Short mmCIF file of C-alpha atoms in Angstrom, two decimals:
data_model
loop_
_atom_site.label_atom_id
_atom_site.label_comp_id
_atom_site.label_asym_id
_atom_site.label_seq_id
_atom_site.Cartn_x
_atom_site.Cartn_y
_atom_site.Cartn_z
CA MET E 12 10.60 -0.08 -21.32
CA ARG E 13 7.95 -2.54 -20.81
CA GLU E 14 9.22 -5.34 -23.35
CA THR E 15 13.07 -4.67 -22.05
CA PHE E 16 11.66 -5.52 -18.65
CA LEU E 17 10.04 -8.70 -19.51
CA SER E 18 13.12 -10.22 -21.21
CA THR E 19 15.31 -8.71 -18.20
CA MET E 20 12.86 -10.84 -15.94
CA ASP E 21 12.97 -13.44 -18.16
CA ASP E 22 16.76 -14.07 -17.77
CA ALA E 23 16.73 -13.27 -14.56
CA LEU E 24 14.07 -15.69 -13.54
CA ALA E 25 16.41 -18.32 -15.07
CA ALA E 26 19.74 -17.06 -13.05
CA ASP E 27 17.87 -16.67 -9.49
CA PRO E 28 15.56 -19.13 -7.93
CA ARG E 29 14.56 -16.70 -5.07
CA LEU E 30 12.59 -14.52 -8.01
CA VAL E 31 8.93 -14.64 -8.02
CA LEU E 32 7.05 -12.61 -11.10
CA VAL E 33 3.37 -12.18 -10.29
CA LEU E 34 1.36 -10.75 -12.66
CA ALA E 35 -2.54 -10.06 -12.67
CA ASP E 36 -3.21 -10.92 -16.25
CA ILE E 37 -1.76 -7.71 -17.33
CA SER E 38 1.56 -8.88 -19.48
CA ALA E 39 1.17 -12.27 -18.43
CA ALA E 40 0.88 -13.55 -22.37
CA SER E 41 4.30 -12.41 -22.86
CA MET E 42 5.29 -14.11 -20.11
CA ALA E 43 3.48 -17.25 -20.97
CA ARG E 44 7.13 -19.47 -22.02
CA ALA E 45 8.59 -18.24 -18.99
CA GLN E 46 5.65 -19.09 -16.84
CA ARG E 47 5.76 -22.73 -18.34
CA ARG E 48 9.10 -23.35 -17.84
CA HIS E 49 8.60 -21.91 -13.61
CA PRO E 50 5.29 -22.50 -12.80
CA ASP E 51 5.73 -21.89 -9.41
CA ARG E 52 7.92 -18.61 -9.92
CA VAL E 53 5.52 -16.84 -12.55
CA LEU E 54 2.35 -16.47 -10.87
CA ASN E 55 -0.76 -15.09 -12.45
CA VAL E 56 -3.58 -13.66 -10.12
CA GLY E 57 -6.12 -12.73 -12.67
CA ILE E 58 -7.49 -9.73 -12.25
CA ARG E 59 -7.62 -9.28 -8.63
CA GLU E 60 -4.97 -6.58 -7.79
CA GLN E 61 -5.93 -6.82 -3.88
CA THR E 62 -4.64 -10.37 -3.95
CA LEU E 63 -1.74 -9.27 -6.42
CA ILE E 64 -0.05 -7.41 -3.54
CA GLY E 65 -1.48 -9.60 -0.42
CA VAL E 66 0.35 -12.80 -2.30
CA THR E 67 3.24 -10.41 -2.67
CA GLY E 68 3.61 -9.76 0.71
CA GLY E 69 3.22 -13.52 1.41
CA LEU E 70 5.87 -14.28 -0.57
CA ALA E 71 8.03 -12.38 1.04
CA LEU E 72 7.25 -13.61 4.26
CA THR E 73 8.79 -16.86 3.03
CA GLY E 74 11.95 -15.54 2.14
CA MET E 75 11.50 -15.23 -1.47
CA ARG E 76 12.07 -11.92 -3.57
CA PRO E 77 8.55 -11.19 -5.33
CA VAL E 78 8.61 -8.79 -8.36
CA ALA E 79 4.78 -7.67 -8.92
CA HIS E 80 3.36 -5.73 -12.39
CA SER E 81 0.60 -4.09 -13.79
CA PHE E 82 -0.27 -0.61 -14.95
CA PRO E 83 0.17 2.13 -11.98
CA PRO E 84 -3.74 2.78 -11.58
CA PHE E 85 -4.06 -1.34 -10.92
CA LEU E 86 -0.58 -1.69 -8.85
CA VAL E 87 -0.81 1.72 -6.46
CA GLU E 88 -3.86 2.77 -6.04
CA ARG E 89 -6.26 0.16 -5.96
CA PRO E 90 -4.26 -1.88 -3.93
CA TYR E 91 -3.00 1.33 -1.85
CA GLU E 92 -3.71 -0.72 1.61
CA GLN E 93 -2.40 -3.88 0.78
CA VAL E 94 0.63 -1.93 0.11
CA LYS E 95 0.81 -0.27 3.00
CA LEU E 96 -0.19 -2.91 5.28
CA ASP E 97 1.08 -6.34 3.25
CA LEU E 98 4.60 -5.39 2.66
CA THR E 99 5.59 -2.67 4.41
CA HIS E 100 3.64 -2.77 7.55
CA GLN E 101 5.02 -6.81 7.54
CA GLY E 102 8.37 -5.40 7.33
CA VAL E 103 9.25 -7.20 4.17
CA GLY E 104 9.69 -5.55 0.52
CA ALA E 105 8.92 -6.16 -3.11
CA VAL E 106 9.63 -5.05 -6.49
CA LEU E 107 6.66 -2.83 -8.03
CA VAL E 108 7.17 -2.37 -11.88
CA SER E 109 4.60 -0.26 -13.46
CA ALA E 110 4.27 0.19 -17.22
CA GLY E 111 1.88 3.06 -18.52
CA ALA E 112 3.27 6.21 -16.23
CA SER E 113 1.05 9.20 -16.07
CA TYR E 114 -0.63 9.69 -19.30
CA ASP E 115 1.34 7.05 -21.34
CA MET E 116 -2.01 5.58 -22.03
CA SER E 117 -3.77 8.85 -23.10
CA TYR E 118 -6.02 7.43 -25.94
CA ALA E 119 -8.07 5.04 -22.90
CA GLY E 120 -8.44 8.06 -20.35
CA ARG E 121 -8.62 8.65 -16.94
CA THR E 122 -8.90 5.37 -15.49
CA HIS E 123 -5.85 3.81 -16.82
CA GLN E 124 -3.84 7.05 -15.73
CA SER E 125 -1.78 7.57 -12.36
CA PRO E 126 0.15 10.41 -11.89
CA ALA E 127 -0.04 9.93 -8.03
CA ASP E 128 1.86 7.24 -7.92
CA VAL E 129 5.24 8.61 -6.33
CA ALA E 130 2.93 10.75 -4.11
CA LEU E 131 1.41 8.12 -2.97
CA LEU E 132 4.32 5.86 -2.21
CA ASP E 133 5.58 9.06 -0.51
CA THR E 134 2.92 8.48 2.04
CA VAL E 135 4.73 4.95 3.29
CA PRO E 136 8.29 5.02 4.49
CA GLY E 137 11.32 3.48 2.62
CA TRP E 138 10.09 3.15 -0.58
CA THR E 139 12.71 3.14 -3.53
CA VAL E 140 11.50 5.25 -6.82
CA TYR E 141 13.09 4.62 -9.83
CA VAL E 142 12.07 6.69 -12.90
CA PRO E 143 13.99 5.49 -15.68
CA GLY E 144 14.28 7.64 -18.89
CA HIS E 145 15.57 4.87 -21.35
CA PRO E 146 15.33 1.18 -21.90
CA ALA E 147 18.72 0.45 -20.73
CA GLU E 148 18.43 2.37 -17.27
CA ALA E 149 15.40 0.51 -17.06
CA ARG E 150 17.36 -3.04 -17.07
CA ARG E 151 19.99 -1.37 -15.12
CA LEU E 152 17.69 -0.11 -12.29
CA LEU E 153 15.48 -3.64 -12.05
CA LEU E 154 18.93 -5.80 -11.87
CA GLU E 155 19.95 -3.76 -9.27
CA SER E 156 16.21 -3.93 -7.63
CA LEU E 157 16.29 -7.41 -7.23
CA PRO E 158 18.76 -8.41 -4.93
CA GLY E 159 18.12 -7.94 -1.28
CA ASP E 160 14.89 -7.26 0.28
CA CYS E 161 14.28 -3.33 -0.12
CA SER E 162 11.14 -2.15 -1.30
CA VAL E 163 10.98 -0.70 -4.87
CA TYR E 164 8.85 0.94 -7.20
CA LEU E 165 9.84 0.82 -10.71
CA ARG E 166 8.12 3.51 -12.90
CA LEU E 167 8.17 2.38 -16.78
CA SER E 168 7.26 4.52 -19.40
CA VAL E 169 6.28 4.87 -23.16
CA GLN E 170 8.05 8.18 -23.08
CA ALA E 171 11.67 8.08 -23.26
CA ASN E 172 15.14 10.34 -23.83
CA ALA E 173 17.19 9.50 -26.75
CA HIS E 174 20.50 7.79 -25.27
CA PRO E 175 20.50 6.81 -21.50
CA HIS E 176 22.20 8.01 -18.78
CA LEU E 177 23.44 5.46 -16.65
CA GLY E 178 25.46 7.28 -13.57
CA VAL E 179 24.15 7.16 -10.02
CA GLY E 180 22.62 10.08 -7.90
CA PHE E 181 21.24 13.28 -9.60
CA GLN E 182 23.69 13.65 -12.61
CA THR E 183 24.72 17.17 -13.65
CA LEU E 184 24.31 17.18 -17.28
CA ARG E 185 24.58 21.45 -17.87
CA ASP E 186 26.40 23.76 -15.58
CA GLY E 187 25.60 27.43 -14.71
CA ARG E 188 24.84 30.05 -12.54
CA ARG E 189 21.41 31.06 -11.76
CA GLY E 190 19.58 28.29 -10.47
CA VAL E 191 19.16 24.21 -10.71
CA VAL E 192 16.74 22.40 -13.07
CA LEU E 193 16.14 19.00 -11.82
CA ALA E 194 14.50 16.77 -14.83
CA VAL E 195 13.18 13.25 -13.75
CA GLY E 196 13.49 10.55 -16.27
CA PRO E 197 11.59 10.79 -19.33
CA VAL E 198 11.12 14.67 -19.23
CA LEU E 199 14.74 15.11 -19.87
CA ASP E 200 14.74 15.76 -23.48
CA ARG E 201 12.10 18.41 -23.32
CA VAL E 202 13.64 20.19 -20.46
CA LEU E 203 17.57 20.35 -22.23
CA PRO E 204 15.67 22.47 -25.35
CA ALA E 205 13.80 24.16 -23.31
CA THR E 206 17.03 25.51 -21.03
CA GLU E 207 19.24 26.23 -23.79
CA GLY E 208 20.31 30.13 -23.50
CA LEU E 209 19.52 29.85 -19.83
CA ASP E 210 22.58 29.88 -17.09
CA VAL E 211 21.47 27.17 -15.24
CA THR E 212 22.68 23.72 -13.86
CA VAL E 213 20.52 20.62 -15.22
CA LEU E 214 20.66 17.70 -13.16
CA TYR E 215 19.06 14.58 -14.05
CA ALA E 216 17.64 11.85 -11.80
CA ASN E 217 16.03 8.31 -12.50
CA THR E 218 16.08 7.54 -8.95
CA ILE E 219 14.05 10.23 -6.79
CA ARG E 220 13.66 8.41 -3.61
CA PRO E 221 16.07 8.78 -1.63
CA PHE E 222 15.94 11.81 -2.72
CA ASP E 223 19.61 13.35 -2.97
CA GLY E 224 19.40 16.40 -1.50
CA LYS E 225 22.89 16.65 -1.16
CA ALA E 226 23.55 16.51 -4.99
CA LEU E 227 20.84 19.50 -5.04
CA ARG E 228 22.44 21.51 -2.69
CA ALA E 229 25.58 20.95 -3.80
CA ALA E 230 24.37 22.09 -7.50
CA ILE E 231 23.58 25.67 -6.15
CA GLY E 232 25.52 28.58 -7.57
CA GLU E 233 24.71 32.21 -6.79
CA SER E 234 21.37 31.79 -6.79
CA ALA E 235 19.13 29.04 -4.80
CA ASP E 236 16.28 29.14 -7.66
CA VAL E 237 14.99 25.62 -8.44
CA VAL E 238 12.79 24.32 -11.21
CA LEU E 239 11.43 20.49 -10.65
CA VAL E 240 10.20 18.85 -13.54
CA GLU E 241 8.75 15.78 -13.08
CA PRO E 242 6.77 13.32 -14.98
CA TYR E 243 3.93 12.75 -12.33
CA LEU E 244 2.04 15.41 -10.13
CA ALA E 245 3.56 18.80 -10.08
CA GLY E 246 5.40 19.46 -7.02
CA THR E 247 5.82 15.99 -5.77
CA SER E 248 9.67 16.25 -4.71
CA ALA E 249 8.55 19.91 -3.15
CA HIS E 250 8.82 18.69 0.13
CA HIS E 251 12.41 17.17 -0.20
CA VAL E 252 13.75 20.49 -2.06
CA THR E 253 12.20 22.23 0.83
CA GLU E 254 13.87 20.28 3.48
CA ALA E 255 17.11 20.05 1.72
CA LEU E 256 17.12 24.33 1.36
CA ALA E 257 15.71 24.45 4.72
CA ASP E 258 18.30 26.72 5.97
CA LEU E 259 18.82 28.97 2.92
CA PRO E 260 16.34 31.77 0.98
CA HIS E 261 15.29 30.06 -2.12
CA ARG E 262 12.69 29.98 -4.45
CA LEU E 263 11.04 27.21 -6.17
CA LEU E 264 8.91 26.52 -9.14
CA SER E 265 7.61 22.74 -9.29
CA LEU E 266 6.63 21.74 -12.60
CA GLY E 267 4.40 18.44 -13.54
CA VAL E 268 1.31 16.95 -13.96
CA ARG E 269 -1.34 19.33 -13.46
CA ARG E 270 -3.06 19.33 -9.78
CA ASP E 271 -5.73 21.71 -10.28
CA ALA E 272 -8.48 19.77 -12.60
CA GLU E 273 -8.91 16.54 -14.55
CA VAL E 274 -7.63 16.77 -17.82
CA ARG E 275 -10.06 15.49 -19.93
CA LEU E 276 -8.68 14.24 -23.06
CA TYR E 277 -7.87 11.81 -25.34
CA GLY E 278 -4.95 11.81 -27.83
CA THR E 279 -1.46 11.30 -27.69
CA PRO E 280 0.93 11.84 -24.79
CA ALA E 281 2.27 14.51 -26.62
CA ASP E 282 -1.51 16.19 -26.43
CA HIS E 283 -1.19 15.67 -22.86
CA ASP E 284 2.59 16.73 -22.92
CA ALA E 285 1.07 20.19 -24.14
CA ALA E 286 -2.24 20.05 -21.58
CA HIS E 287 0.43 19.96 -18.88
CA GLY E 288 3.02 22.55 -20.12
CA LEU E 289 5.11 19.78 -20.28
CA ASP E 290 6.22 20.47 -23.75
CA VAL E 291 9.41 22.28 -25.37
CA PRO E 292 7.44 25.21 -25.77
CA GLY E 293 5.25 25.18 -22.51
CA LEU E 294 8.85 24.48 -20.23
CA THR E 295 10.71 27.46 -22.18
CA PHE E 296 7.91 29.95 -21.21
CA ALA E 297 7.89 28.85 -17.56
CA LEU E 298 11.27 28.52 -16.94
CA LYS E 299 12.01 31.98 -18.47
CA ASP E 300 9.52 33.66 -16.65
CA PHE E 301 10.53 32.15 -13.28
CA TYR E 302 14.45 33.11 -13.94
CA ASP E 303 13.47 36.44 -15.48
CA ARG E 304 11.32 37.24 -12.28
CA ALA E 305 14.37 36.71 -10.37
CA GLU E 306 15.99 39.55 -12.13
CA ARG E 307 13.21 41.93 -11.78
CA MET I 4 -6.58 -38.53 20.20
CA THR I 5 -4.07 -36.72 22.71
CA THR I 6 -5.11 -35.62 26.36
CA THR I 7 -3.35 -32.38 27.55
CA THR I 8 -4.23 -30.18 30.43
CA GLU I 9 -5.56 -27.16 28.76
CA PRO I 10 -3.95 -24.21 31.33
CA ASP I 11 -6.35 -21.73 32.67
CA LEU I 12 -6.71 -19.70 29.24
CA SER I 13 -9.49 -17.84 31.27
CA ALA I 14 -6.92 -16.68 33.76
CA LEU I 15 -4.51 -15.44 30.84
CA ILE I 16 -7.36 -13.49 29.41
CA ALA I 17 -8.36 -11.84 32.61
CA ARG I 18 -5.10 -10.50 32.90
CA MET I 19 -5.50 -8.15 29.96
CA THR I 20 -9.18 -7.48 30.59
CA GLY I 21 -9.68 -7.54 34.03
CA ASP I 22 -13.00 -9.40 33.51
CA GLU I 23 -13.42 -12.96 34.54
CA LYS I 24 -16.36 -13.03 31.29
CA HIS I 25 -14.10 -11.66 28.50
CA SER I 26 -15.40 -9.69 25.72
CA ALA I 27 -17.01 -11.59 22.80
CA ALA I 28 -13.84 -10.97 20.54
CA ALA I 29 -11.34 -12.86 22.92
CA ARG I 30 -13.89 -15.34 23.88
CA SER I 31 -14.92 -16.30 20.25
CA THR I 32 -11.97 -18.15 19.15
CA VAL I 33 -10.00 -19.52 22.30
CA ASP I 34 -11.19 -22.92 21.48
CA VAL I 35 -9.84 -22.82 18.05
CA LEU I 36 -6.64 -21.02 18.83
CA TRP I 37 -5.94 -23.64 21.66
CA ALA I 38 -6.72 -26.63 19.33
CA LEU I 39 -4.13 -25.49 16.87
CA TYR I 40 -1.81 -24.75 18.90
CA ASP I 41 -1.87 -27.79 21.25
CA ARG I 42 -2.84 -30.63 18.74
CA VAL I 43 -2.30 -29.48 14.88
CA LEU I 44 0.63 -27.11 14.32
CA ASP I 45 4.01 -28.15 14.65
CA ILE I 46 5.06 -24.27 16.20
CA SER I 47 7.41 -23.63 19.11
CA PRO I 48 9.50 -20.75 20.67
CA GLU I 49 12.51 -22.63 19.08
CA LYS I 50 10.99 -23.09 15.78
CA VAL I 51 9.80 -19.36 14.87
CA HIS I 52 12.66 -18.73 12.40
CA ASP I 53 12.73 -22.45 10.85
CA PRO I 54 11.72 -21.76 7.21
CA ARG I 55 9.44 -25.47 7.64
CA ARG I 56 7.60 -24.33 10.35
CA ASP I 57 3.91 -24.56 10.67
CA ARG I 58 2.44 -20.97 10.47
CA PHE I 59 -0.93 -19.80 11.85
CA LEU I 60 -1.86 -16.31 10.31
CA LEU I 61 -4.38 -14.37 12.62
CA SER I 62 -6.31 -12.52 9.92
CA LYS I 63 -8.67 -11.27 12.53
CA GLY I 64 -6.59 -8.97 14.51
CA HIS I 65 -8.84 -7.21 16.52
CA GLY I 66 -9.80 -8.67 20.05
CA PRO I 67 -6.16 -10.45 20.28
CA MET I 68 -6.29 -11.45 23.95
CA ALA I 69 -6.91 -14.92 23.45
CA TYR I 70 -4.01 -15.10 20.94
CA TYR I 71 -1.87 -13.22 23.42
CA ALA I 72 -3.21 -15.95 26.30
CA VAL I 73 -2.81 -18.59 23.73
CA LEU I 74 1.33 -17.30 22.77
CA ALA I 75 1.85 -16.74 26.77
CA ALA I 76 0.61 -20.76 27.56
CA LYS I 77 2.97 -22.10 24.78
CA GLY I 78 5.88 -19.81 26.03
CA PHE I 79 6.26 -17.22 23.30
CA LEU I 80 5.67 -14.67 26.21
CA ASP I 81 6.18 -14.41 29.50
CA PRO I 82 2.85 -14.28 31.09
CA ASP I 83 3.70 -10.94 33.23
CA GLU I 84 3.40 -9.07 30.34
CA LEU I 85 -0.10 -9.55 29.58
CA ASP I 86 -0.59 -7.00 33.12
CA ASP I 87 0.17 -4.02 30.90
CA TRP I 88 -0.96 -4.72 27.51
CA THR I 89 -1.70 -1.81 25.28
CA SER I 90 0.85 0.67 27.35
CA VAL I 91 3.04 2.20 26.04
CA GLY I 92 5.98 0.10 27.37
CA SER I 93 4.16 -2.91 26.21
CA ARG I 94 4.80 -4.68 22.58
CA LEU I 95 1.32 -6.29 22.89
CA GLY I 96 -1.44 -4.00 21.29
CA MET I 97 -5.25 -4.33 20.33
CA HIS I 98 -3.84 -5.39 17.29
CA PRO I 99 -0.76 -7.26 16.76
CA ASP I 100 2.69 -6.53 15.67
CA ARG I 101 4.86 -9.66 13.99
CA MET I 102 7.59 -6.85 13.98
CA ARG I 103 7.83 -6.79 17.92
CA VAL I 104 5.87 -10.16 19.07
CA PRO I 105 7.63 -13.31 18.97
CA GLY I 106 5.86 -16.08 16.88
CA VAL I 107 3.35 -13.64 15.50
CA GLU I 108 3.12 -14.61 11.67
CA ILE I 109 1.44 -11.21 10.23
CA SER I 110 0.53 -8.06 11.63
CA SER I 111 -3.01 -7.51 11.78
CA GLY I 112 -6.22 -5.52 12.09
CA SER I 113 -7.26 -4.05 9.41
CA LEU I 114 -9.63 -6.83 8.09
CA GLY I 115 -9.33 -8.83 4.41
CA HIS I 116 -5.24 -9.18 4.05
CA GLY I 117 -4.63 -12.83 6.08
CA LEU I 118 -5.97 -14.83 3.43
CA ALA I 119 -4.23 -13.12 0.55
CA LEU I 120 -1.07 -13.19 2.65
CA ALA I 121 -1.43 -16.86 3.31
CA VAL I 122 -1.89 -17.74 0.08
CA GLY I 123 1.43 -16.02 -1.04
CA THR I 124 3.03 -17.90 1.78
CA VAL I 125 1.99 -21.06 0.62
CA PHE I 126 2.97 -20.29 -2.90
CA GLY I 127 6.40 -19.42 -1.39
CA LEU I 128 6.59 -22.50 0.51
CA ARG I 129 5.71 -24.40 -3.05
CA ALA I 130 8.37 -22.29 -4.76
CA GLN I 131 11.04 -23.62 -1.94
CA ARG I 132 9.80 -27.05 -2.52
CA ILE I 133 8.54 -26.92 1.45
CA THR I 134 5.67 -29.64 0.73
CA ASP I 135 4.84 -30.43 4.28
CA ALA I 136 4.44 -27.05 6.09
CA LYS I 137 1.04 -26.15 6.99
CA VAL I 138 -0.61 -23.08 6.97
CA VAL I 139 -3.56 -21.95 8.93
CA VAL I 140 -5.33 -18.43 8.35
CA LEU I 141 -8.70 -17.51 10.82
CA VAL I 142 -10.95 -15.12 9.43
CA GLY I 143 -13.85 -13.44 11.06
CA ASP I 144 -17.44 -14.46 9.62
CA ALA I 145 -17.91 -10.60 9.28
CA GLU I 146 -14.77 -10.29 7.74
CA LEU I 147 -15.33 -12.39 4.70
CA ASP I 148 -17.62 -9.16 3.85
CA GLU I 149 -14.38 -7.54 2.74
CA GLY I 150 -14.19 -8.09 -0.79
CA SER I 151 -10.45 -8.97 -0.83
CA ASN I 152 -11.19 -12.25 0.44
CA ALA I 153 -13.08 -13.20 -2.38
CA GLU I 154 -10.10 -12.94 -4.65
CA ALA I 155 -8.43 -15.06 -2.42
CA ILE I 156 -10.53 -17.65 -2.25
CA ALA I 157 -11.02 -18.13 -5.39
CA LEU I 158 -7.30 -18.21 -6.18
CA ALA I 159 -6.06 -20.85 -3.38
CA GLY I 160 -9.37 -22.74 -4.77
CA ARG I 161 -8.02 -22.55 -8.27
CA ALA I 162 -4.15 -23.09 -7.37
CA ALA I 163 -5.22 -26.30 -5.15
CA MET I 164 -3.51 -25.26 -2.38
CA ASP I 165 -3.58 -28.92 -0.04
CA ARG I 166 -1.56 -26.92 2.60
CA LEU I 167 -3.56 -24.41 3.31
CA THR I 168 -6.77 -24.31 6.26
CA ALA I 169 -8.96 -20.93 6.04
CA VAL I 170 -10.62 -21.28 9.44
CA VAL I 171 -13.95 -18.96 9.63
CA ILE I 172 -15.14 -17.99 13.30
CA ASP I 173 -18.62 -17.57 13.13
CA ASN I 174 -20.10 -15.77 15.37
CA SER I 175 -23.19 -14.40 13.30
CA SER I 176 -21.52 -10.94 13.15
CA ALA I 177 -22.06 -10.57 9.10
CA THR I 178 -23.73 -7.62 8.93
CA HIS I 179 -26.12 -8.98 6.06
CA GLY I 180 -24.96 -12.61 6.40
CA TRP I 181 -24.43 -15.55 3.84
CA PRO I 182 -27.57 -17.52 3.62
CA GLY I 183 -26.70 -21.40 2.60
CA GLY I 184 -23.46 -20.91 5.20
CA ILE I 185 -20.31 -19.57 4.83
CA GLU I 186 -18.75 -22.80 3.82
CA ARG I 187 -21.03 -22.57 0.23
CA ARG I 188 -18.56 -20.21 -0.84
CA PHE I 189 -15.70 -21.71 -0.32
CA ALA I 190 -16.58 -24.78 -2.07
CA VAL I 191 -18.36 -23.29 -4.70
CA GLU I 192 -14.48 -22.33 -5.53
CA GLY I 193 -13.27 -26.01 -5.00
CA TRP I 194 -12.39 -25.98 -1.27
CA ALA I 195 -12.82 -28.96 1.04
CA THR I 196 -15.32 -27.86 3.83
CA ARG I 197 -15.90 -28.65 7.06
CA ARG I 198 -18.70 -27.10 9.73
CA VAL I 199 -17.96 -27.90 13.43
CA ASP I 200 -19.21 -26.45 17.10
CA GLY I 201 -16.44 -23.92 17.59
CA ARG I 202 -16.14 -24.76 21.54
CA ASP I 203 -16.01 -28.98 20.74
CA HIS I 204 -12.29 -29.31 20.79
CA ASP I 205 -12.26 -32.99 19.42
CA ALA I 206 -14.69 -31.85 16.95
CA LEU I 207 -12.36 -29.14 15.72
CA TYR I 208 -9.05 -31.42 15.78
CA ASP I 209 -10.89 -33.84 13.91
CA ALA I 210 -12.30 -31.25 11.38
CA LEU I 211 -8.68 -29.61 11.42
CA THR I 212 -7.04 -32.59 10.39
CA THR I 213 -9.42 -33.63 7.74
CA PRO I 214 -7.33 -35.01 4.60
CA HIS I 215 -8.08 -32.34 1.71
CA PRO I 216 -5.49 -33.47 -1.18
CA ALA I 217 -5.41 -31.41 -3.70
CA GLN I 218 -7.85 -28.67 -2.32
CA PRO I 219 -7.69 -26.16 0.48
CA LEU I 220 -9.66 -26.72 3.70
CA CYS I 221 -12.79 -24.41 5.25
CA VAL I 222 -13.43 -25.11 8.62
CA VAL I 223 -16.30 -23.44 9.97
CA ALA I 224 -16.06 -23.08 13.20
CA VAL I 225 -19.30 -21.70 14.92
CA VAL I 226 -19.86 -20.22 18.26
CA GLU I 227 -22.45 -18.34 20.04
CA PRO I 228 -23.60 -15.17 18.29
CA LYS I 229 -21.90 -12.28 19.24
CA GLU I 230 -23.99 -10.20 21.17
CA ARG I 231 -25.54 -7.29 19.43
#
């Protein structure tokens, strides 16, 4: 997805004179040729993440369309106040593109992991959040983000599904009666086998903000039993589910990156999937347990 | 040198503070602001949306009374608006909001944001081939304690931003101080620097219009130390 982003950005810079790519060393080597072609519109500020976002805000104030890119701990967490004040509070937008979602950099440890990025952006109004599950989705969502002035967070991952789903909103991949499982981005290919044999509707989202509460509501069958499976902090979208189903008796299970402890593992992303219960066996157990309990 | 009749900024400030002596925060910036708006910057209420306008970014957003007084004196605001500032019915708060106040380029208050926003503004103007607009950002000496400024100072120097001026109001309020003078911190990153009496309008005009080809300019405007 990261390579797709960079090559798509390279093409887009040539086509749209309003675009500016702002980097803080991450991916700068890959964009060196683009920087030579567009020295005023491919900017590398060095390892200065507060200034990365501050400069992005200043560019937007002059009417340019800035795209800022780094790893998520350095794009959202470290300069969180700059995101809040230098973009949203100034009344300007930007496209923030992260690569290295949650524990993509499992071997790098906690310093390079940021499963809280989407939850943090939830504290700032007006952000569109895209969580593509496939490079083709990432390309489409980037191209949709570049025109206009909206605030967009595009969250790229090394984890991906085998096939893209290029529809809009919450897409229905399977119909059932006993409830709804909402899979966000790259977890889909683990959610689908985990729901085999369960009579549930499976929805897929690569646009998670704004939250498509109407689609969730419409997908509710005989029972309002909802499972969220998100590739970042468990329960990040729970408040939206609560809001969408406020007048309906319902149950909600929130699966995702665990909140109760730092998982001090290295290893592979698959090792972390297992540790967080986001691998196929973990999801299968959690889903069966949740829906079986509805029976009892 | 052009001569202008200075309006009674003290009286305008007093409409907000109710106090002819004013608070230190308001007093420290008033002469620099007047020198900028009256003689240095090409900005007016008619040009607030002109992409080629000069831009003034107030990074040190607290104590904005002098700023509002100058905006009122220059026709951006009705002076009557000053009387009920900070009330729920007013658009003038303890920290300025660009979305509400005409002529205000950035919303500020939290320290350490203006310099990077100014650097981004210069990059944006460069990319649009707008080469004659000036970008001036005002920071306080204590505001330089924020590490974000170190990032922006180095970047602006390396990018040879000849359209950028940082005015540092030095009222000796930084907790641990800046040994050797604030301007050393800028000079080492490649900025042209000047240190002047922040109350002397002619000296300020001279410093703020110093040619600085291929370098950003830092003007340290020294005023009386903040009372502790």
